[in-house]
Amino acid sequence: MTVPVSKKLNSLSFAKMKEQGKKITMLTAYDFASASAVAATDIDIILVGDSLGMVLLGYEGTLQVTMEDMISHSAAVRRGAPNKFILTDMPYMSYHLSNRESRINAARLIKEGQADAVKLEGGSASRLQAIHEIVDMEIPVCAHLGLTPQSVLRFGGYKVQGKTDVAHEEILLQASAIEEAGAFMLVLEGIPEILGKKISESVSIPTIGIGAGRYCDGQVLVYHDMLGYSNIRPKFVKQYAQLNEEIPKAIMQYSQDVREGRFPQTEHCYYPISETE
Ligand code: KIV
């Protein structure tokens, strides 16, 4: 399959895409290998999500992920995808303590992690202030509402948000406050489809959904989930491959080949001894 070579997008490209009714595609990548794979496609945005804590590092959630983790993975993704727009998550506690820390940590993700923009979760007054502070440093910010995984302890689990009238209204209000605070994009996760639709219609910044229905301006999935390369399969995931089945099969084949003398063959040897010697 040939991939059309596209120009590197910037933080203004996505508002234009929304205006033109072009859907935005986003996929996570966490390392050089996954980033190189995504770089060979026409995906618009790579998200270096703090979901790497669960998918790569084996934590139960994202709360343990550190700035050092995010910087190191973001920089590896940049090496694998030099021409993609990279959005990197601010991990838990990197924007919760003070405006100064929010500014420093966002700037580190840009300078050291080589991201093009940062993402943070929530729409409370202090989060709006953090968005404002970071945008004031000329760094594009994507916000994230709904089932925000860094709020899992307060939510009492990974539960769909915005189901009651009050919660629905609150998220709707937060979405417009986020736009006013200067965010260039908004991720909506784990909310009823009707709320995803209303928010997408009421803000002019693009919305990117994950479990937020069909009417968002774009969609995001976790690399490992869509490739069937993880053991979790939430309702909103469509699997495009089943690597979790393919990979153990290939590994078993390799170990049998070694045990039974089928690997390596002469084509795998440097200067193989010829049959006649
Ligand atoms: O960390 C992540 O992968 C995310 C997506 C689920 C939106 O924030």
mmCIF file of C-alpha atoms and ligand atoms in Angstrom:
data_model
loop_
_atom_site.group_PDB
_atom_site.id
_atom_site.type_symbol
_atom_site.label_atom_id
_atom_site.label_comp_id
_atom_site.label_asym_id
_atom_site.label_seq_id
_atom_site.Cartn_x
_atom_site.Cartn_y
_atom_site.Cartn_z
ATOM 1 C CA MET A 1 0.000 0.000 0.000
ATOM 2 C CA THR A 2 1.428 3.431 -0.924
ATOM 3 C CA VAL A 3 0.966 6.148 1.619
ATOM 4 C CA PRO A 4 0.463 9.660 0.266
ATOM 5 C CA VAL A 5 3.329 11.850 1.501
ATOM 6 C CA SER A 6 1.753 14.594 3.552
ATOM 7 C CA LYS A 7 3.224 17.819 4.867
ATOM 8 C CA LYS A 8 3.910 17.892 8.605
ATOM 9 C CA LEU A 9 0.822 19.264 10.308
ATOM 10 C CA ASN A 10 0.892 21.994 12.957
ATOM 11 C CA SER A 11 -1.421 23.027 15.766
ATOM 12 C CA LEU A 12 -3.455 25.240 13.398
ATOM 13 C CA SER A 13 -3.999 22.471 10.831
ATOM 14 C CA PHE A 14 -6.646 20.717 12.902
ATOM 15 C CA ALA A 15 -9.049 23.647 13.276
ATOM 16 C CA LYS A 16 -8.951 23.951 9.491
ATOM 17 C CA MET A 17 -9.703 20.241 9.156
ATOM 18 C CA LYS A 18 -12.711 20.666 11.453
ATOM 19 C CA GLU A 19 -13.930 23.634 9.393
ATOM 20 C CA GLN A 20 -13.603 21.572 6.221
ATOM 21 C CA GLY A 21 -15.368 18.570 7.788
ATOM 22 C CA LYS A 22 -12.233 16.369 7.435
ATOM 23 C CA LYS A 23 -12.002 13.759 10.190
ATOM 24 C CA ILE A 24 -8.780 13.811 12.250
ATOM 25 C CA THR A 25 -6.977 10.549 12.989
ATOM 26 C CA MET A 26 -4.888 10.039 16.116
ATOM 27 C CA LEU A 27 -3.133 6.908 17.367
ATOM 28 C CA THR A 28 -0.841 6.354 20.323
ATOM 29 C CA ALA A 29 2.782 5.274 19.954
ATOM 30 C CA TYR A 30 5.222 4.920 22.807
ATOM 31 C CA ASP A 31 8.614 3.985 21.371
ATOM 32 C CA PHE A 32 10.826 4.084 18.268
ATOM 33 C CA ALA A 33 9.349 0.902 16.757
ATOM 34 C CA SER A 34 5.669 1.814 17.113
ATOM 35 C CA ALA A 35 6.376 5.411 16.036
ATOM 36 C CA SER A 36 8.205 4.197 12.893
ATOM 37 C CA ALA A 37 5.188 2.020 12.053
ATOM 38 C CA VAL A 38 2.781 4.938 12.487
ATOM 39 C CA ALA A 39 5.151 7.255 10.586
ATOM 40 C CA ALA A 40 4.713 5.020 7.527
ATOM 41 C CA THR A 41 0.950 5.744 7.527
ATOM 42 C CA ASP A 42 -1.296 8.757 6.979
ATOM 43 C CA ILE A 43 -2.310 9.083 10.665
ATOM 44 C CA ASP A 44 -2.497 12.825 11.480
ATOM 45 C CA ILE A 45 -1.345 12.863 15.114
ATOM 46 C CA ILE A 46 0.723 10.542 17.302
ATOM 47 C CA LEU A 47 -0.293 10.642 20.951
ATOM 48 C CA VAL A 48 2.413 9.655 23.408
ATOM 49 C CA GLY A 49 -0.206 8.794 25.999
ATOM 50 C CA ASP A 50 0.445 8.136 29.659
ATOM 51 C CA SER A 51 -1.491 4.926 28.932
ATOM 52 C CA LEU A 52 2.072 3.691 28.331
ATOM 53 C CA GLY A 53 2.105 3.115 32.099
ATOM 54 C CA MET A 54 -0.464 0.341 31.676
ATOM 55 C CA VAL A 55 0.395 -0.901 28.198
ATOM 56 C CA LEU A 56 4.211 -0.871 28.370
ATOM 57 C CA LEU A 57 5.125 -0.686 32.032
ATOM 58 C CA GLY A 58 2.439 -2.962 33.499
ATOM 59 C CA TYR A 59 1.002 -0.520 36.065
ATOM 60 C CA GLU A 60 -2.691 -0.834 36.954
ATOM 61 C CA GLY A 61 -3.309 2.750 35.898
ATOM 62 C CA THR A 62 -1.572 5.911 34.760
ATOM 63 C CA LEU A 63 -0.957 7.561 38.141
ATOM 64 C CA GLN A 64 2.532 6.095 38.581
ATOM 65 C CA VAL A 65 3.868 7.467 35.291
ATOM 66 C CA THR A 66 6.605 10.090 35.760
ATOM 67 C CA MET A 67 7.902 13.051 33.798
ATOM 68 C CA GLU A 68 11.080 11.084 33.100
ATOM 69 C CA ASP A 69 8.996 8.244 31.575
ATOM 70 C CA MET A 70 7.099 10.675 29.357
ATOM 71 C CA ILE A 71 10.207 12.550 28.220
ATOM 72 C CA SER A 72 12.117 9.419 27.360
ATOM 73 C CA HIS A 73 9.198 7.829 25.430
ATOM 74 C CA SER A 74 8.279 11.068 23.680
ATOM 75 C CA ALA A 75 11.866 11.577 22.464
ATOM 76 C CA ALA A 76 11.976 7.970 21.204
ATOM 77 C CA VAL A 77 8.716 8.533 19.321
ATOM 78 C CA ARG A 78 10.183 11.673 17.741
ATOM 79 C CA ARG A 79 13.210 9.654 16.559
ATOM 80 C CA GLY A 80 10.822 7.152 14.948
ATOM 81 C CA ALA A 81 8.475 9.759 13.466
ATOM 82 C CA PRO A 82 10.452 12.926 12.675
ATOM 83 C CA ASN A 83 7.676 14.384 10.492
ATOM 84 C CA LYS A 84 4.564 13.606 12.482
ATOM 85 C CA PHE A 85 2.683 15.955 14.788
ATOM 86 C CA ILE A 86 3.397 14.579 18.273
ATOM 87 C CA LEU A 87 1.123 15.259 21.229
ATOM 88 C CA THR A 88 2.546 14.156 24.585
ATOM 89 C CA ASP A 89 0.622 13.614 27.831
ATOM 90 C CA MET A 90 1.519 15.533 30.961
ATOM 91 C CA PRO A 91 1.631 12.835 33.654
ATOM 92 C CA TYR A 92 -0.188 12.954 36.988
ATOM 93 C CA MET A 93 1.250 15.580 39.382
ATOM 94 C CA SER A 94 3.134 17.421 36.650
ATOM 95 C CA TYR A 95 0.450 20.168 36.441
ATOM 96 C CA HIS A 96 -1.435 19.809 39.726
ATOM 97 C CA LEU A 97 0.858 21.577 42.180
ATOM 98 C CA SER A 98 1.657 25.068 40.924
ATOM 99 C CA ASN A 99 1.573 27.219 37.817
ATOM 100 C CA ARG A 100 5.364 27.314 37.805
ATOM 101 C CA GLU A 101 5.602 23.523 37.778
ATOM 102 C CA SER A 102 2.969 23.245 35.030
ATOM 103 C CA ARG A 103 4.986 25.654 32.900
ATOM 104 C CA ILE A 104 8.320 23.923 33.522
ATOM 105 C CA ASN A 105 6.960 20.429 32.914
ATOM 106 C CA ALA A 106 5.148 21.396 29.706
ATOM 107 C CA ALA A 107 8.319 23.072 28.439
ATOM 108 C CA ARG A 108 10.385 19.966 29.262
ATOM 109 C CA LEU A 109 8.051 17.804 27.151
ATOM 110 C CA ILE A 110 8.639 20.184 24.255
ATOM 111 C CA LYS A 111 12.412 20.719 24.708
ATOM 112 C CA GLU A 112 13.503 17.274 25.890
ATOM 113 C CA GLY A 113 10.583 15.137 24.687
ATOM 114 C CA GLN A 114 10.474 16.980 21.355
ATOM 115 C CA ALA A 115 6.671 17.066 21.332
ATOM 116 C CA ASP A 116 4.674 19.562 19.267
ATOM 117 C CA ALA A 117 1.987 19.977 21.925
ATOM 118 C CA VAL A 118 1.006 18.678 25.355
ATOM 119 C CA LYS A 119 -2.201 17.189 26.772
ATOM 120 C CA LEU A 120 -3.601 17.485 30.271
ATOM 121 C CA GLU A 121 -6.750 16.128 31.903
ATOM 122 C CA GLY A 122 -9.739 17.854 33.496
ATOM 123 C CA GLY A 123 -11.710 21.075 33.312
ATOM 124 C CA SER A 124 -11.695 22.433 36.892
ATOM 125 C CA ALA A 125 -10.677 26.029 37.617
ATOM 126 C CA SER A 126 -7.081 25.029 38.381
ATOM 127 C CA ARG A 127 -6.834 23.023 35.124
ATOM 128 C CA LEU A 128 -8.135 26.014 33.162
ATOM 129 C CA GLN A 129 -5.431 28.086 34.826
ATOM 130 C CA ALA A 130 -2.794 25.471 33.890
ATOM 131 C CA ILE A 131 -3.971 25.573 30.248
ATOM 132 C CA HIS A 132 -3.745 29.355 30.300
ATOM 133 C CA GLU A 133 -0.234 29.312 31.831
ATOM 134 C CA ILE A 134 1.106 26.782 29.309
ATOM 135 C CA VAL A 135 -0.455 28.498 26.300
ATOM 136 C CA ASP A 136 1.125 31.705 27.611
ATOM 137 C CA MET A 137 4.479 29.942 27.121
ATOM 138 C CA GLU A 138 3.570 29.494 23.423
ATOM 139 C CA ILE A 139 2.916 25.771 23.866
ATOM 140 C CA PRO A 140 -0.242 24.328 22.263
ATOM 141 C CA VAL A 141 -2.420 22.480 24.791
ATOM 142 C CA CYS A 142 -4.946 19.734 24.181
ATOM 143 C CA ALA A 143 -7.409 19.180 27.032
ATOM 144 C CA HIS A 144 -9.115 15.896 27.948
ATOM 145 C CA LEU A 145 -12.609 15.531 29.488
ATOM 146 C CA GLY A 146 -14.979 12.728 30.477
ATOM 147 C CA LEU A 147 -13.447 9.495 31.733
ATOM 148 C CA THR A 148 -10.076 11.034 32.522
ATOM 149 C CA PRO A 149 -7.887 8.113 33.665
ATOM 150 C CA GLN A 150 -5.871 10.255 36.113
ATOM 151 C CA SER A 151 -9.156 10.748 38.070
ATOM 152 C CA VAL A 152 -9.742 7.004 38.486
ATOM 153 C CA LEU A 153 -9.542 7.100 42.295
ATOM 154 C CA ARG A 154 -12.118 9.888 42.570
ATOM 155 C CA PHE A 155 -14.359 8.234 39.938
ATOM 156 C CA GLY A 156 -14.166 4.891 41.789
ATOM 157 C CA GLY A 157 -13.024 3.063 38.645
ATOM 158 C CA TYR A 158 -13.004 3.449 34.869
ATOM 159 C CA LYS A 159 -16.661 4.459 34.519
ATOM 160 C CA VAL A 160 -18.483 6.283 31.748
ATOM 161 C CA GLN A 161 -18.896 9.953 32.776
ATOM 162 C CA GLY A 162 -21.600 12.533 32.017
ATOM 163 C CA LYS A 163 -24.537 10.170 32.408
ATOM 164 C CA THR A 164 -26.639 12.326 34.774
ATOM 165 C CA ASP A 165 -28.117 15.687 33.713
ATOM 166 C CA VAL A 166 -25.871 17.509 36.190
ATOM 167 C CA ALA A 167 -22.681 15.761 35.042
ATOM 168 C CA HIS A 168 -23.685 16.233 31.393
ATOM 169 C CA GLU A 169 -24.152 19.996 31.918
ATOM 170 C CA GLU A 170 -20.888 20.284 33.862
ATOM 171 C CA ILE A 171 -18.825 18.630 31.118
ATOM 172 C CA LEU A 172 -20.515 20.777 28.475
ATOM 173 C CA LEU A 173 -19.629 23.946 30.434
ATOM 174 C CA GLN A 174 -16.077 22.744 31.002
ATOM 175 C CA ALA A 175 -15.644 22.158 27.266
ATOM 176 C CA SER A 176 -16.411 25.774 26.408
ATOM 177 C CA ALA A 177 -14.269 27.051 29.309
ATOM 178 C CA ILE A 178 -11.396 24.955 27.925
ATOM 179 C CA GLU A 179 -11.796 26.564 24.515
ATOM 180 C CA GLU A 180 -11.802 30.002 26.163
ATOM 181 C CA ALA A 181 -8.660 29.141 28.153
ATOM 182 C CA GLY A 182 -6.858 28.686 24.824
ATOM 183 C CA ALA A 183 -6.689 24.918 24.210
ATOM 184 C CA PHE A 184 -6.336 24.014 20.523
ATOM 185 C CA MET A 185 -7.965 20.572 20.813
ATOM 186 C CA LEU A 186 -10.090 18.508 23.177
ATOM 187 C CA VAL A 187 -10.024 14.749 23.744
ATOM 188 C CA LEU A 188 -13.363 13.299 24.906
ATOM 189 C CA GLU A 189 -13.219 9.897 26.546
ATOM 190 C CA GLY A 190 -15.907 7.551 27.862
ATOM 191 C CA ILE A 191 -19.041 9.685 27.571
ATOM 192 C CA PRO A 192 -22.489 9.111 26.026
ATOM 193 C CA GLU A 193 -22.625 9.726 22.286
ATOM 194 C CA ILE A 194 -25.140 12.576 22.654
ATOM 195 C CA LEU A 195 -22.706 14.513 24.886
ATOM 196 C CA GLY A 196 -19.822 13.940 22.435
ATOM 197 C CA LYS A 197 -22.075 15.315 19.673
ATOM 198 C CA LYS A 198 -23.222 18.372 21.651
ATOM 199 C CA ILE A 199 -19.672 19.305 22.660
ATOM 200 C CA SER A 200 -18.355 18.829 19.117
ATOM 201 C CA GLU A 201 -21.081 21.125 17.806
ATOM 202 C CA SER A 202 -20.697 23.746 20.512
ATOM 203 C CA VAL A 203 -16.922 24.355 20.459
ATOM 204 C CA SER A 204 -14.889 25.532 17.492
ATOM 205 C CA ILE A 205 -11.762 23.578 18.516
ATOM 206 C CA PRO A 206 -11.599 19.999 17.200
ATOM 207 C CA THR A 207 -12.785 17.184 19.461
ATOM 208 C CA ILE A 208 -11.112 13.780 19.329
ATOM 209 C CA GLY A 209 -13.176 10.931 20.709
ATOM 210 C CA ILE A 210 -12.345 7.645 22.367
ATOM 211 C CA GLY A 211 -15.533 5.961 23.486
ATOM 212 C CA ALA A 212 -17.347 9.247 22.832
ATOM 213 C CA GLY A 213 -19.409 8.190 19.815
ATOM 214 C CA ARG A 214 -19.518 8.931 16.120
ATOM 215 C CA TYR A 215 -19.854 12.701 16.022
ATOM 216 C CA CYS A 216 -16.455 13.869 17.281
ATOM 217 C CA ASP A 217 -14.170 15.653 14.815
ATOM 218 C CA GLY A 218 -11.659 12.824 15.011
ATOM 219 C CA GLN A 219 -10.909 9.561 16.799
ATOM 220 C CA VAL A 220 -8.032 8.208 18.852
ATOM 221 C CA LEU A 221 -7.191 4.625 19.776
ATOM 222 C CA VAL A 222 -4.398 2.994 21.729
ATOM 223 C CA TYR A 223 -1.911 1.276 19.373
ATOM 224 C CA HIS A 224 -1.877 -1.981 21.312
ATOM 225 C CA ASP A 225 -5.700 -2.124 21.598
ATOM 226 C CA MET A 226 -6.391 -1.671 17.875
ATOM 227 C CA LEU A 227 -3.713 -4.212 16.950
ATOM 228 C CA GLY A 228 -5.045 -6.802 19.400
ATOM 229 C CA TYR A 229 -1.697 -6.561 21.180
ATOM 230 C CA SER A 230 -3.090 -6.061 24.717
ATOM 231 C CA ASN A 231 -5.302 -8.083 26.992
ATOM 232 C CA ILE A 232 -7.885 -5.381 27.544
ATOM 233 C CA ARG A 233 -10.678 -4.805 25.084
ATOM 234 C CA PRO A 234 -13.018 -1.974 26.034
ATOM 235 C CA LYS A 235 -16.336 -1.622 24.144
ATOM 236 C CA PHE A 236 -15.059 1.300 22.062
ATOM 237 C CA VAL A 237 -12.091 -0.564 20.565
ATOM 238 C CA LYS A 238 -12.184 -1.961 17.059
ATOM 239 C CA GLN A 239 -9.428 -4.544 16.579
ATOM 240 C CA TYR A 240 -7.735 -4.422 13.168
ATOM 241 C CA ALA A 241 -5.348 -7.312 13.912
ATOM 242 C CA GLN A 242 -4.896 -9.995 16.571
ATOM 243 C CA LEU A 243 -1.199 -9.729 17.405
ATOM 244 C CA ASN A 244 -1.734 -11.332 20.812
ATOM 245 C CA GLU A 245 -2.541 -14.541 18.952
ATOM 246 C CA GLU A 246 0.050 -14.173 16.184
ATOM 247 C CA ILE A 247 3.044 -13.302 18.374
ATOM 248 C CA PRO A 248 3.008 -16.377 20.686
ATOM 249 C CA LYS A 249 2.489 -18.575 17.583
ATOM 250 C CA ALA A 250 5.597 -17.085 15.932
ATOM 251 C CA ILE A 251 7.648 -17.409 19.128
ATOM 252 C CA MET A 252 6.639 -21.075 19.533
ATOM 253 C CA GLN A 253 7.600 -21.704 15.911
ATOM 254 C CA TYR A 254 11.030 -20.154 16.523
ATOM 255 C CA SER A 255 11.719 -22.205 19.654
ATOM 256 C CA GLN A 256 10.623 -25.424 17.907
ATOM 257 C CA ASP A 257 12.822 -24.597 14.903
ATOM 258 C CA VAL A 258 15.866 -24.169 17.169
ATOM 259 C CA ARG A 259 15.151 -27.350 19.116
ATOM 260 C CA GLU A 260 14.561 -29.385 15.978
ATOM 261 C CA GLY A 261 17.482 -28.010 13.957
ATOM 262 C CA ARG A 262 15.443 -26.071 11.359
ATOM 263 C CA PHE A 263 16.979 -22.731 12.379
ATOM 264 C CA PRO A 264 19.473 -21.357 11.551
ATOM 265 C CA GLN A 265 19.932 -22.384 7.891
ATOM 266 C CA THR A 266 22.867 -21.476 5.647
ATOM 267 C CA GLU A 267 21.137 -18.215 4.599
ATOM 268 C CA HIS A 268 21.308 -17.059 8.208
ATOM 269 C CA CYS A 269 25.084 -17.725 8.539
ATOM 270 C CA TYR A 270 28.058 -15.507 7.743
ATOM 271 C CA TYR A 271 30.422 -17.364 5.366
ATOM 272 C CA PRO A 272 28.585 -20.694 5.831
ATOM 273 C CA ILE A 273 30.631 -23.872 5.575
ATOM 274 C CA SER A 274 29.762 -25.326 2.163
ATOM 275 C CA GLU A 275 28.168 -28.790 1.947
ATOM 276 C CA THR A 276 31.226 -30.143 0.083
ATOM 277 C CA GLU A 277 33.821 -29.061 2.696
HETATM 278 O O1 KIV B 1 -3.026 8.049 27.500
HETATM 279 C C1 KIV B 1 -3.728 7.856 26.500
HETATM 280 O O2 KIV B 1 -3.497 6.959 25.684
HETATM 281 C C2 KIV B 1 -4.870 8.738 26.302
HETATM 282 C C3 KIV B 1 -5.894 8.307 25.308
HETATM 283 C C4 KIV B 1 -6.697 7.195 25.866
HETATM 284 C C5 KIV B 1 -6.744 9.445 24.862
HETATM 285 O O3 KIV B 1 -4.983 9.743 26.947
#
